[in-house]
Coordinates of C-alpha atoms in Angstrom, one line a residue:
Chain A
M192 CA -35.6 6.0 -19.2
Q193 CA -33.6 9.1 -18.4
K194 CA -29.8 8.9 -18.9
K195 CA -28.1 8.7 -15.5
T196 CA -24.6 8.6 -14.0
I197 CA -23.9 6.8 -10.7
V198 CA -20.9 8.1 -8.8
I199 CA -19.2 6.1 -6.1
D200 CA -17.0 8.7 -4.4
P201 CA -14.6 7.8 -2.9
V202 CA -13.8 4.2 -3.4
T203 CA -13.3 2.5 0.0
R204 CA -10.8 0.1 1.4
I205 CA -8.1 0.9 -1.1
E206 CA -4.9 3.0 -0.7
G207 CA -5.7 6.5 -1.9
H208 CA -8.5 8.4 -3.3
A209 CA -10.6 7.6 -6.3
K210 CA -14.2 7.6 -7.4
I211 CA -16.2 5.5 -9.8
T212 CA -18.9 6.7 -12.2
I213 CA -21.4 4.4 -13.8
D214 CA -23.3 5.8 -16.8
I215 CA -26.8 4.6 -17.4
S216 CA -28.2 4.9 -20.9
E217 CA -31.7 6.0 -21.8
E218 CA -32.6 2.4 -22.3
G219 CA -31.8 1.8 -18.6
V220 CA -28.7 -0.3 -19.0
V221 CA -25.1 0.3 -17.8
E222 CA -23.4 1.9 -20.7
D223 CA -20.0 2.7 -19.3
A224 CA -18.1 2.8 -16.1
K225 CA -14.9 4.5 -15.1
I226 CA -12.5 4.9 -12.3
H227 CA -11.3 8.4 -11.7
V228 CA -8.1 9.0 -9.7
T229 CA -8.8 12.4 -8.2
Q230 CA -5.6 13.3 -6.5
Y231 CA -2.7 15.0 -8.2
R232 CA 0.8 14.5 -6.9
G233 CA 3.3 16.3 -9.3
F234 CA 6.4 14.5 -8.2
E235 CA 7.8 14.4 -11.7
K236 CA 7.7 18.2 -11.8
F237 CA 8.9 19.3 -8.4
C238 CA 11.8 16.9 -8.4
E239 CA 13.4 18.9 -11.2
G240 CA 16.2 21.1 -9.9
R241 CA 16.9 18.8 -6.9
P242 CA 20.3 17.0 -6.5
Y243 CA 20.1 13.4 -7.5
T244 CA 21.1 12.3 -4.0
E245 CA 17.7 13.4 -2.7
M246 CA 15.7 11.3 -5.1
P247 CA 15.3 8.1 -2.9
A248 CA 14.1 10.1 0.0
L249 CA 11.9 12.4 -2.1
T250 CA 10.2 9.8 -4.2
A251 CA 9.7 7.5 -1.2
R252 CA 7.2 10.1 0.0
T253 CA 5.0 9.1 -2.9
C254 CA 3.5 6.6 -0.6
G255 CA 3.3 5.4 3.0
I256 CA 2.6 1.7 2.2
C257 CA 5.1 0.9 -0.6
P258 CA 7.9 3.5 -0.1
V259 CA 10.5 0.7 -0.3
S260 CA 9.7 0.2 -3.9
H261 CA 10.3 3.8 -4.7
V262 CA 13.6 3.8 -2.8
V263 CA 14.7 0.6 -4.6
S264 CA 13.8 1.9 -8.1
A265 CA 15.2 5.4 -7.3
T266 CA 18.5 3.9 -6.1
K267 CA 18.7 1.6 -9.1
A268 CA 18.2 4.6 -11.4
I269 CA 21.0 6.5 -9.6
D270 CA 23.2 3.4 -9.7
E271 CA 23.0 3.7 -13.5
I272 CA 23.8 7.5 -13.4
L273 CA 26.8 6.8 -11.2
G274 CA 27.8 3.8 -13.2
V275 CA 28.1 1.6 -10.1
T276 CA 27.4 -2.1 -9.5
P277 CA 26.4 -2.6 -5.9
P278 CA 28.2 -5.4 -4.1
K279 CA 26.3 -8.7 -3.7
A280 CA 25.6 -8.0 0.0
G281 CA 24.1 -4.6 -0.9
V282 CA 21.9 -6.1 -3.6
N283 CA 20.7 -8.9 -1.2
I284 CA 19.9 -6.4 1.5
R285 CA 17.8 -4.5 -1.0
K286 CA 16.1 -7.7 -2.1
I287 CA 15.2 -8.7 1.4
V288 CA 13.8 -5.3 2.3
N289 CA 11.8 -5.3 -1.0
L290 CA 10.4 -8.7 -0.2
A291 CA 9.6 -7.7 3.4
Q292 CA 7.6 -4.8 2.0
M293 CA 5.8 -7.0 -0.4
L294 CA 4.9 -9.3 2.4
Q295 CA 3.5 -6.6 4.7
S296 CA 1.7 -4.9 1.8
H297 CA 0.0 -8.1 0.6
T298 CA -0.9 -8.9 4.2
L299 CA -2.6 -5.6 4.6
N300 CA -4.6 -6.1 1.5
F301 CA -5.7 -9.6 2.4
Y302 CA -6.4 -9.3 6.2
H303 CA -7.4 -5.7 6.6
L304 CA -8.9 -4.6 3.3
S305 CA -10.3 -7.7 1.5
S306 CA -11.0 -10.4 4.1
P307 CA -14.3 -9.0 5.2
D308 CA -15.7 -9.7 1.7
F309 CA -14.3 -13.2 1.8
I310 CA -15.6 -14.0 5.3
Y311 CA -19.1 -12.4 5.2
G312 CA -19.7 -12.3 1.4
F313 CA -20.2 -9.3 -0.9
D314 CA -23.9 -9.0 -0.1
A315 CA -23.5 -9.0 3.7
P316 CA -24.7 -5.8 5.5
K317 CA -22.0 -3.1 5.2
E318 CA -21.9 -2.9 9.0
D319 CA -20.5 -6.4 9.0
R320 CA -18.0 -6.0 6.1
N321 CA -15.2 -4.5 8.2
I322 CA -12.2 -5.3 10.3
F323 CA -14.1 -4.8 13.6
K324 CA -16.5 -7.6 12.8
M325 CA -13.7 -9.7 11.6
M326 CA -11.9 -9.3 14.9
Q327 CA -15.0 -10.4 16.7
T328 CA -15.7 -13.5 14.7
H329 CA -12.2 -14.5 13.5
P330 CA -9.8 -13.2 16.2
Q331 CA -7.0 -15.6 15.4
M332 CA -7.1 -14.6 11.8
A333 CA -6.8 -11.0 12.8
R334 CA -3.9 -11.8 15.1
D335 CA -2.2 -13.6 12.3
G336 CA -2.5 -10.6 10.0
I337 CA -1.0 -8.4 12.7
N338 CA 1.9 -10.8 13.3
L339 CA 2.7 -11.2 9.6
R340 CA 2.7 -7.5 9.0
A341 CA 4.9 -6.9 12.1
F342 CA 7.3 -9.5 10.7
G343 CA 7.7 -7.6 7.4
Q344 CA 7.8 -4.2 9.0
K345 CA 10.4 -5.2 11.5
I346 CA 12.7 -6.5 8.8
I347 CA 12.4 -3.2 7.0
E348 CA 13.2 -1.3 10.2
D349 CA 16.1 -3.5 11.1
L350 CA 17.7 -3.6 7.7
A351 CA 16.8 -0.2 6.3
G352 CA 16.4 2.1 9.3
K353 CA 12.7 2.9 9.4
R354 CA 9.5 1.1 8.7
I355 CA 8.1 3.9 6.6
H356 CA 10.3 5.9 4.3
P357 CA 13.4 3.9 5.1
T358 CA 16.8 5.4 4.6
G359 CA 19.1 2.4 4.6
I360 CA 18.8 1.7 0.8
I361 CA 21.2 4.1 -0.8
P362 CA 22.8 4.6 -4.2
G363 CA 25.5 2.0 -4.6
G364 CA 24.0 -0.5 -2.2
A365 CA 23.0 -0.3 1.4
S366 CA 24.0 1.8 4.3
H367 CA 25.0 -0.9 6.7
K368 CA 25.5 -4.7 7.0
I369 CA 23.1 -7.1 8.6
E370 CA 24.0 -7.9 12.2
E371 CA 24.2 -11.6 13.1
S372 CA 21.7 -11.1 15.9
T373 CA 19.2 -9.5 13.5
K374 CA 19.6 -12.4 11.0
E375 CA 19.0 -15.0 13.8
A376 CA 15.9 -13.1 15.1
I377 CA 14.4 -13.0 11.6
L378 CA 15.2 -16.7 10.9
E379 CA 13.7 -17.8 14.2
Q380 CA 10.3 -16.4 13.1
V381 CA 10.3 -17.9 9.6
P382 CA 8.5 -21.2 10.5
A383 CA 5.6 -19.4 12.3
M384 CA 5.2 -16.9 9.5
L385 CA 5.1 -19.6 6.9
K386 CA 2.4 -21.4 8.9
I387 CA 0.4 -18.2 9.0
A388 CA 0.8 -17.5 5.3
H389 CA -0.2 -21.1 4.5
S390 CA -3.3 -20.9 6.6
A391 CA -4.4 -17.7 4.8
L392 CA -4.0 -19.4 1.5
E393 CA -5.9 -22.4 2.6
F394 CA -8.7 -20.2 4.0
F395 CA -9.0 -18.4 0.7
R396 CA -8.9 -21.6 -1.4
D397 CA -11.5 -23.3 0.9
N398 CA -13.9 -20.4 0.3
L399 CA -13.4 -19.9 -3.4
H400 CA -16.5 -22.0 -4.2
K401 CA -18.6 -19.2 -2.7
F402 CA -17.4 -16.7 -5.2
Q403 CA -17.8 -18.3 -8.6
E404 CA -19.8 -15.4 -10.0
E405 CA -17.2 -12.9 -8.8
I406 CA -14.4 -15.0 -10.2
D407 CA -16.3 -15.0 -13.6
Y408 CA -17.2 -11.4 -13.7
L409 CA -14.9 -9.3 -11.5
G410 CA -12.5 -8.3 -14.3
A411 CA -12.3 -11.6 -16.2
F412 CA -11.1 -10.7 -19.7
P413 CA -8.1 -11.3 -22.0
S414 CA -5.3 -8.9 -21.7
L415 CA -1.5 -8.8 -21.9
F416 CA 0.6 -9.2 -18.8
M417 CA 3.9 -7.6 -18.0
A418 CA 6.5 -8.3 -15.4
I419 CA 10.3 -8.4 -15.0
T420 CA 11.8 -11.9 -15.2
N421 CA 15.3 -13.3 -14.7
D422 CA 17.3 -15.6 -17.0
E423 CA 15.9 -18.7 -15.3
G424 CA 12.3 -17.5 -15.7
T425 CA 11.6 -17.7 -12.0
L426 CA 9.6 -15.2 -10.0
E427 CA 11.6 -12.0 -9.7
H428 CA 11.0 -8.7 -7.9
Y429 CA 14.3 -6.9 -7.9
D430 CA 16.1 -7.2 -11.2
G431 CA 15.7 -8.7 -14.6
K432 CA 14.3 -7.9 -18.1
L433 CA 10.8 -6.9 -19.0
C434 CA 8.5 -9.5 -20.5
F435 CA 5.1 -9.1 -22.3
M436 CA 2.9 -12.1 -22.5
D437 CA -0.5 -12.4 -24.2
S438 CA -3.6 -14.0 -22.8
E439 CA -2.8 -17.3 -24.5
G440 CA 0.6 -17.5 -22.9
N441 CA 2.6 -16.4 -25.9
I442 CA 5.6 -14.3 -25.3
L443 CA 5.1 -11.1 -27.4
K444 CA 8.5 -9.6 -26.4
D445 CA 10.9 -10.5 -23.6
K446 CA 14.5 -9.7 -22.6
I447 CA 13.7 -6.0 -22.8
E448 CA 16.2 -3.9 -20.9
P449 CA 14.3 -1.7 -18.5
R450 CA 16.2 1.3 -19.7
D451 CA 14.5 0.7 -23.1
Y452 CA 11.0 0.7 -21.7
K453 CA 9.9 3.7 -23.7
E454 CA 10.2 1.7 -26.9
F455 CA 7.5 -0.6 -25.8
I456 CA 5.4 1.3 -23.3
G457 CA 3.4 4.4 -24.4
E458 CA 1.7 6.7 -21.8
A459 CA -1.7 8.0 -22.7
V460 CA -3.6 10.6 -20.7
E461 CA -7.4 10.8 -20.3
D462 CA -9.3 13.8 -19.2
F463 CA -11.3 12.0 -16.5
S464 CA -8.3 10.9 -14.4
Y465 CA -4.9 12.1 -13.1
L466 CA -3.6 8.5 -13.5
K467 CA -1.7 7.9 -16.7
S468 CA -2.8 5.0 -19.0
P469 CA 0.3 3.1 -20.1
Y470 CA -0.1 0.7 -22.9
Y471 CA 2.0 -1.8 -25.0
K472 CA 3.1 0.4 -27.9
P473 CA 3.2 -2.2 -30.7
L474 CA -0.6 -2.9 -30.2
G475 CA -1.5 0.8 -29.8
Y476 CA -3.9 2.6 -27.5
P477 CA -6.1 1.2 -25.9
Q478 CA -5.7 -2.2 -27.5
G479 CA -2.3 -2.5 -25.8
M480 CA -3.9 -2.8 -22.4
Y481 CA -1.8 -5.0 -20.0
R482 CA -1.9 -6.0 -16.4
V483 CA 0.9 -6.0 -13.9
G484 CA 1.3 -7.1 -10.3
A485 CA 1.0 -10.4 -8.6
L486 CA -1.3 -12.0 -11.2
A487 CA 1.0 -11.0 -14.0
R488 CA 4.1 -12.1 -12.2
V489 CA 2.8 -15.6 -11.4
N490 CA 1.4 -15.9 -14.9
I491 CA 4.7 -15.1 -16.5
A492 CA 7.0 -16.9 -14.0
K493 CA 7.7 -20.5 -14.9
T494 CA 8.5 -21.3 -11.3
C495 CA 8.9 -19.4 -8.0
G496 CA 12.2 -21.0 -7.2
T497 CA 11.3 -21.8 -3.6
P498 CA 9.8 -25.2 -2.6
L499 CA 6.5 -24.3 -0.9
A500 CA 5.6 -21.5 -3.2
D501 CA 6.3 -23.7 -6.2
K502 CA 3.9 -26.3 -4.9
E503 CA 1.2 -23.6 -4.8
L504 CA 2.2 -22.3 -8.2
I505 CA 1.5 -25.6 -9.8
K506 CA -2.0 -25.6 -8.4
F507 CA -2.5 -22.0 -9.5
K508 CA -1.4 -22.7 -13.0
A509 CA -3.8 -25.7 -13.2
L510 CA -6.7 -23.2 -12.9
N511 CA -6.4 -22.5 -16.6
D512 CA -4.6 -25.6 -17.8
G513 CA -1.2 -23.9 -17.8
K514 CA -2.4 -20.9 -19.7
P515 CA -2.4 -17.4 -18.1
V516 CA -5.1 -17.0 -15.5
L517 CA -7.3 -14.1 -16.7
N518 CA -9.6 -13.6 -13.7
T519 CA -8.8 -10.5 -11.8
F520 CA -10.3 -12.0 -8.7
Y521 CA -7.3 -14.3 -8.6
Y522 CA -5.0 -11.4 -7.9
H523 CA -5.8 -12.4 -4.3
Y524 CA -4.7 -15.9 -4.9
A525 CA -1.5 -14.8 -6.6
R526 CA -0.7 -12.4 -3.7
L527 CA -1.1 -15.2 -1.2
I528 CA 1.4 -17.3 -3.2
E529 CA 3.8 -14.4 -3.2
M530 CA 3.5 -14.1 0.5
I531 CA 4.8 -17.6 1.0
Y532 CA 7.5 -17.0 -1.6
A533 CA 8.6 -13.8 0.1
I534 CA 9.1 -15.6 3.5
E535 CA 11.0 -18.5 1.8
K536 CA 13.1 -16.1 -0.2
I537 CA 14.0 -13.9 2.7
E538 CA 15.2 -17.1 4.6
E539 CA 17.2 -18.2 1.6
L540 CA 18.9 -14.8 1.1
L541 CA 19.7 -14.4 4.8
K542 CA 21.3 -17.8 4.8
C543 CA 23.6 -16.9 1.9
D544 CA 27.1 -16.1 3.2
E545 CA 27.6 -13.2 0.9
T546 CA 24.6 -11.4 2.3
M547 CA 26.4 -11.0 5.6
S548 CA 29.5 -9.4 4.1
D549 CA 30.8 -6.1 5.4
N550 CA 31.1 -4.8 1.8
V551 CA 27.6 -3.4 1.2
R552 CA 28.2 -0.3 -0.9
S553 CA 30.0 0.9 -4.0
T554 CA 30.7 4.6 -4.6
S555 CA 31.2 6.8 -7.6
T556 CA 30.4 10.2 -9.0
V557 CA 28.0 11.2 -11.8
S558 CA 29.1 9.3 -15.0
Y559 CA 25.9 9.3 -17.1
E560 CA 23.2 11.8 -17.8
R561 CA 20.3 9.3 -17.7
G562 CA 19.3 6.4 -15.4
V563 CA 16.4 4.1 -15.3
G564 CA 15.5 2.0 -12.2
C565 CA 12.9 -0.7 -12.4
S566 CA 11.6 -3.2 -9.8
E567 CA 8.5 -5.1 -9.0
A568 CA 6.5 -3.3 -6.4
P569 CA 3.7 -5.2 -4.6
R570 CA 1.3 -3.8 -7.2
G571 CA 3.4 -4.2 -10.3
T572 CA 6.4 -3.0 -12.3
L573 CA 7.7 0.4 -11.2
F574 CA 9.8 2.7 -13.4
H575 CA 11.9 5.7 -12.3
E576 CA 13.7 7.5 -15.0
Y577 CA 16.0 10.5 -14.2
H578 CA 18.0 12.9 -16.3
V579 CA 20.8 14.9 -14.6
T580 CA 23.4 17.5 -15.4
K581 CA 27.0 16.7 -15.0
D582 CA 26.8 18.2 -11.5
G583 CA 24.0 15.8 -10.6
I584 CA 21.1 18.2 -10.7
I585 CA 17.8 16.6 -11.8
T586 CA 16.6 18.0 -15.1
G587 CA 13.8 15.5 -16.0
V588 CA 11.9 12.7 -14.3
N589 CA 9.4 10.2 -15.6
L590 CA 7.7 7.8 -13.3
I591 CA 5.4 4.9 -14.2
I592 CA 3.8 3.9 -10.9
A593 CA 2.9 0.2 -10.6
T594 CA -0.8 0.9 -10.2
G595 CA -0.8 3.1 -13.3
N596 CA 0.1 0.2 -15.5
N597 CA -3.2 -1.4 -14.5
N598 CA -5.3 1.7 -15.2
L599 CA -6.8 0.5 -18.5
A600 CA -7.5 -2.9 -17.0
M601 CA -9.0 -1.4 -13.9
N602 CA -11.4 0.6 -16.1
A603 CA -12.3 -2.5 -18.1
G604 CA -12.9 -4.4 -14.9
V605 CA -15.2 -1.7 -13.4
K606 CA -17.2 -1.7 -16.6
Q607 CA -17.6 -5.4 -16.7
V608 CA -18.6 -5.7 -13.1
A609 CA -21.0 -2.8 -13.4
Q610 CA -22.7 -4.3 -16.4
R611 CA -23.1 -7.6 -14.7
F612 CA -24.2 -6.6 -11.2
V613 CA -25.6 -3.1 -11.2
D614 CA -29.4 -3.0 -11.9
P615 CA -30.3 0.6 -12.5
K616 CA -33.8 0.0 -11.3
N617 CA -32.7 -1.6 -8.0
I618 CA -29.2 -0.5 -7.0
T619 CA -28.1 -2.6 -4.1
D620 CA -25.3 -2.1 -1.7
G621 CA -23.9 -5.5 -2.7
A622 CA -23.7 -4.5 -6.3
L623 CA -21.8 -1.3 -5.4
N624 CA -19.5 -3.2 -3.2
R625 CA -18.6 -5.5 -6.1
V626 CA -17.8 -2.5 -8.2
E627 CA -15.4 -1.4 -5.6
A628 CA -14.2 -4.9 -5.0
V629 CA -12.9 -5.3 -8.6
I630 CA -10.7 -2.3 -7.9
R631 CA -9.6 -3.8 -4.6
C632 CA -8.5 -7.0 -6.5
F633 CA -5.8 -4.9 -8.2
D634 CA -4.9 -3.5 -4.7
P635 CA -4.2 -0.1 -6.2
C636 CA -2.0 2.3 -4.3
L637 CA -3.2 5.8 -5.2
S638 CA -2.4 7.4 -1.9
C639 CA -0.1 10.0 -0.7
S640 CA 2.1 9.1 2.3
T641 CA 0.0 10.3 5.2
H642 CA -3.0 12.0 6.6
A643 CA -5.6 13.0 4.1
L644 CA -8.1 15.5 5.3
G645 CA -11.7 14.6 5.3
I646 CA -13.7 11.6 6.1
V647 CA -13.6 8.7 3.7
S648 CA -17.3 8.1 3.5
S649 CA -18.7 6.5 0.5
K650 CA -21.4 8.3 -1.4
V651 CA -23.2 7.3 -4.6
E652 CA -24.8 10.0 -6.6
I653 CA -27.2 9.4 -9.4
R654 CA -27.1 12.2 -11.9
D655 CA -29.1 12.8 -15.1
H656 CA -27.4 13.5 -18.4
N657 CA -27.1 17.2 -17.4
K658 CA -25.1 16.2 -14.3
K659 CA -28.0 17.2 -12.0
I660 CA -28.1 15.0 -8.9
I661 CA -31.4 13.2 -8.6
K662 CA -30.6 10.7 -5.9
V663 CA -27.8 10.2 -3.3
F664 CA -26.8 7.0 -1.5
E665 CA -24.8 7.3 1.7
R666 CA -22.8 4.1 2.2
S667 CA -21.0 4.5 5.5
Chain B
M292 CA 3.6 0.5 32.2
R293 CA 2.6 3.7 30.5
V294 CA 3.1 4.1 26.8
I295 CA 3.1 7.4 25.1
I296 CA 2.7 7.4 21.3
G297 CA 3.4 10.6 19.3
Y298 CA 2.5 10.3 15.7
G299 CA 2.5 12.4 12.6
N300 CA 4.5 13.4 9.5
E301 CA 7.5 15.6 10.2
L302 CA 7.4 16.9 6.7
R303 CA 3.8 18.1 7.1
G304 CA 4.1 21.2 9.2
E305 CA 2.2 21.0 12.4
D306 CA 1.3 17.4 11.8
A307 CA 4.7 16.8 13.5
F308 CA 3.2 17.8 16.9
G309 CA 3.1 14.3 18.3
V310 CA 6.6 13.4 17.1
D311 CA 8.1 16.7 18.4
T312 CA 6.5 16.1 21.8
I313 CA 8.0 12.6 22.0
K314 CA 11.5 14.2 21.2
K315 CA 10.9 16.6 24.1
L316 CA 9.8 13.7 26.4
Q317 CA 12.9 11.7 25.5
K318 CA 15.1 14.3 27.2
L319 CA 13.1 14.0 30.4
S320 CA 13.9 10.4 31.3
L321 CA 10.5 9.4 32.4
K322 CA 10.2 6.3 34.7
N323 CA 8.1 3.3 33.6
T324 CA 7.2 4.9 30.4
K325 CA 7.8 3.7 26.9
L326 CA 7.9 6.4 24.2
L327 CA 7.0 5.6 20.6
S328 CA 7.5 8.0 17.8
L329 CA 5.5 6.9 14.7
H330 CA 4.8 8.2 11.3
Q331 CA 1.3 6.8 11.5
L332 CA -0.7 4.3 13.4
T333 CA -0.6 0.8 11.8
P334 CA -2.1 -2.5 13.0
E335 CA 1.1 -4.2 14.2
I336 CA 1.7 -1.4 16.7
V337 CA -0.6 -3.3 19.1
L338 CA 2.2 -5.8 19.7
Q339 CA 4.2 -3.1 21.3
L340 CA 1.3 -2.2 23.6
L341 CA 0.5 -5.6 25.1
D342 CA 1.9 -4.8 28.5
A343 CA 0.6 -1.2 28.7
N344 CA -1.9 -0.3 31.4
E345 CA -2.2 3.3 30.1
I346 CA -1.7 4.5 26.6
I347 CA -1.5 8.2 25.6
F348 CA -1.8 9.2 22.0
I349 CA -0.4 12.6 20.9
D350 CA -1.4 14.0 17.6
A351 CA -2.3 17.1 15.7
S352 CA -6.0 17.5 14.8
Y353 CA -7.3 19.7 12.0
D354 CA -9.4 22.6 13.2
E355 CA -9.8 25.9 11.4
K356 CA -11.1 27.9 14.3
N357 CA -9.2 26.8 17.4
H358 CA -5.6 26.9 16.2
Y359 CA -3.1 25.9 18.9
A360 CA -5.8 24.9 21.4
L361 CA -4.9 21.8 23.3
A362 CA -7.9 19.5 23.4
C363 CA -9.3 16.2 22.4
P364 CA -11.8 16.4 19.6
L365 CA -14.9 14.5 20.6
T366 CA -15.9 13.7 17.0
E367 CA -13.2 11.3 15.7
Q368 CA -12.5 11.4 12.0
D369 CA -12.7 7.6 11.8
N370 CA -14.8 5.1 10.0
L371 CA -14.8 1.5 9.0
N372 CA -13.1 2.0 5.6
L373 CA -9.6 1.2 6.6
S374 CA -6.7 1.8 4.3
H375 CA -3.1 2.0 5.4
H376 CA -3.4 3.7 8.7
I377 CA -5.8 3.3 11.6
S378 CA -7.1 5.3 14.5
P379 CA -6.5 5.2 18.3
K380 CA -10.0 3.8 18.5
T381 CA -9.0 0.8 16.3
I382 CA -5.8 0.2 18.3
I383 CA -7.7 0.1 21.6
Y384 CA -10.4 -2.1 20.0
M385 CA -7.7 -4.5 18.8
L386 CA -6.1 -4.6 22.3
N387 CA -9.5 -5.2 23.9
N388 CA -10.8 -7.9 21.6
L389 CA -7.7 -9.7 20.3
Y390 CA -5.4 -9.6 23.4
K391 CA -7.9 -9.0 26.3
N392 CA -5.9 -6.0 27.4
M393 CA -8.1 -3.1 28.6
P394 CA -5.7 -0.2 29.1
K395 CA -6.8 3.2 30.1
F396 CA -6.2 5.5 27.2
L397 CA -6.0 9.3 26.6
I398 CA -5.7 11.4 23.5
Y399 CA -3.8 14.7 23.6
S400 CA -4.3 16.8 20.5
M401 CA -3.2 20.2 19.3
M402 CA -5.7 21.9 17.1
S403 CA -4.0 22.9 13.9
R404 CA -5.1 24.6 10.6
S405 CA -1.7 24.1 8.9
F406 CA -0.3 20.8 7.8
D407 CA 1.9 22.6 5.3
T408 CA 4.1 24.7 7.6
I409 CA 4.4 25.5 11.2
E410 CA 2.6 28.9 11.2
D411 CA 3.8 30.2 14.5
T412 CA 7.0 28.5 15.8
L413 CA 6.8 30.1 19.3
R414 CA 3.2 29.1 19.9
Y415 CA 3.8 25.6 18.4
Q416 CA 6.8 25.1 20.7
E417 CA 4.7 26.3 23.7
C418 CA 2.2 23.6 22.9
V419 CA 4.9 20.9 22.7
D420 CA 6.4 22.1 26.0
A421 CA 3.1 22.2 27.7
V422 CA 2.0 18.7 26.9
A423 CA 5.5 17.3 27.6
L424 CA 5.7 19.0 30.9
Y425 CA 2.2 17.9 31.9
L426 CA 2.8 14.3 31.0
S427 CA 6.1 14.4 32.8
L428 CA 4.5 15.7 36.0
E429 CA 1.6 13.2 35.7
G430 CA 4.1 10.4 35.3
Q431 CA 5.7 11.3 38.6
K432 CA 2.3 11.1 40.4
I433 CA 1.3 7.7 39.1
D434 CA 2.8 4.4 40.3
F435 CA 2.8 2.1 37.3

């Protein structure tokens, strides 16, 4: 058989633009598969020369779905440069906004991007695997998704000024205190939102038995996991130390100060993608592959620290007898637990008296030449590192975007699922959907902030070993 | 009630057309009209449209040949592969199917070939003024 390459370009129902290639050997089997991130951003370069004060607003433009994470990591990096410790109220406001973003982001992935696969199955006609069909057959579920997202977005708007690219999270803390009426309006909605999040988790769990093959082959492999943790070992998204865990649950290294991340994380570059390939330095490249995001966080956390999420975490950890859950498909499960956690934690933080204090910001001037800000974005650990002159002009930037941490694992997942489901003699839409679905499990955020030109249609090209196209599949 | 939604990215040149038109309309104190200025259309926006009987979307649309023409493109750049923003078509579909609200809807677009800069400030502003004035006059005619 002639050597071929199958190209899925672009990958659909993810944030951003990517393509997948599947190489078929002369023996007619899947030899390799890769995800190629095809957009180039250049933030690290064009931020040079800007005043440090612009960094939260500039880097927020990296994305339209998780700008809060960039604002949080940027302001934390600047906090270090200024040598300030934000007051408790400022920190709690940041935490609430960060959790609200995680809630709306996870909601978007579950209801709008992934639920069509869960409802209709991976082999359903592609005309049915979309949000329009879901609105017809599961209208209440669709309304639930809208309400949950609106809840998260409204919190971001009320506490940080804008739903997208908010301006209220600033170096030293937050720009304004939470009004009592805002607090009451949020708390009033908490019971209804918890009910929605629970019903989503129950729906997912009730349908898991239909997806045993996907659970077993959509990126099920041993890897390291990385997340930030606090001193209590509870689920943490805002502050803490870095922790690396292996696939058996052994802690390889913990209590790593985020500012020392370069001692443990290397950044490799491959010629087939603009996305960097970070790895755990002590194990080398590519053996140091690790996963981040919801699955890593709930694997590493001993507890969530909130009652309802903790009940769910116990059930989750039982999936692999207390050892880390290795199946990438369970990222969906982990995100649903985090949704419950986020609502509970927002309630807890709002009810904390210190959160409502007038003292929300500390101020200072440039005190240090380097600052590192690290937080847990919806998709994983996010690093912002800035270098400045004594006048506060940026001279160097290094970003490790949450999704980038998963680059090696995403490629391993694509290869595994392609080898399992893609039959080169009979390439089905269901098989190609599964190849995309493993990427969707990671919920990668590859996107720029707004409108991208061009229609996101999915095209699969089969090419021979000379890159000559011999067959094209149009998938939308 | 009439709802006018202007959406786009103010940092992306003429993509700001919808947002700039809303700014102009805000100075005109239109009756029975809710004005929404958005970065992009997202699913939860429908909750702000439940009592609308007419929805007007204002946006810039990419077109190499008809720069600064005011029109509504008949071929919508839309598909079923949703990511983080959605189209007017999806918004209306959500209202119809999830909330049984069947508003009349219109799309006002300015054709643009530049989402990097505003190429001709004068002509761009003329487009903003023309749409704002038209919607203002139309609003006076209709009893909502």
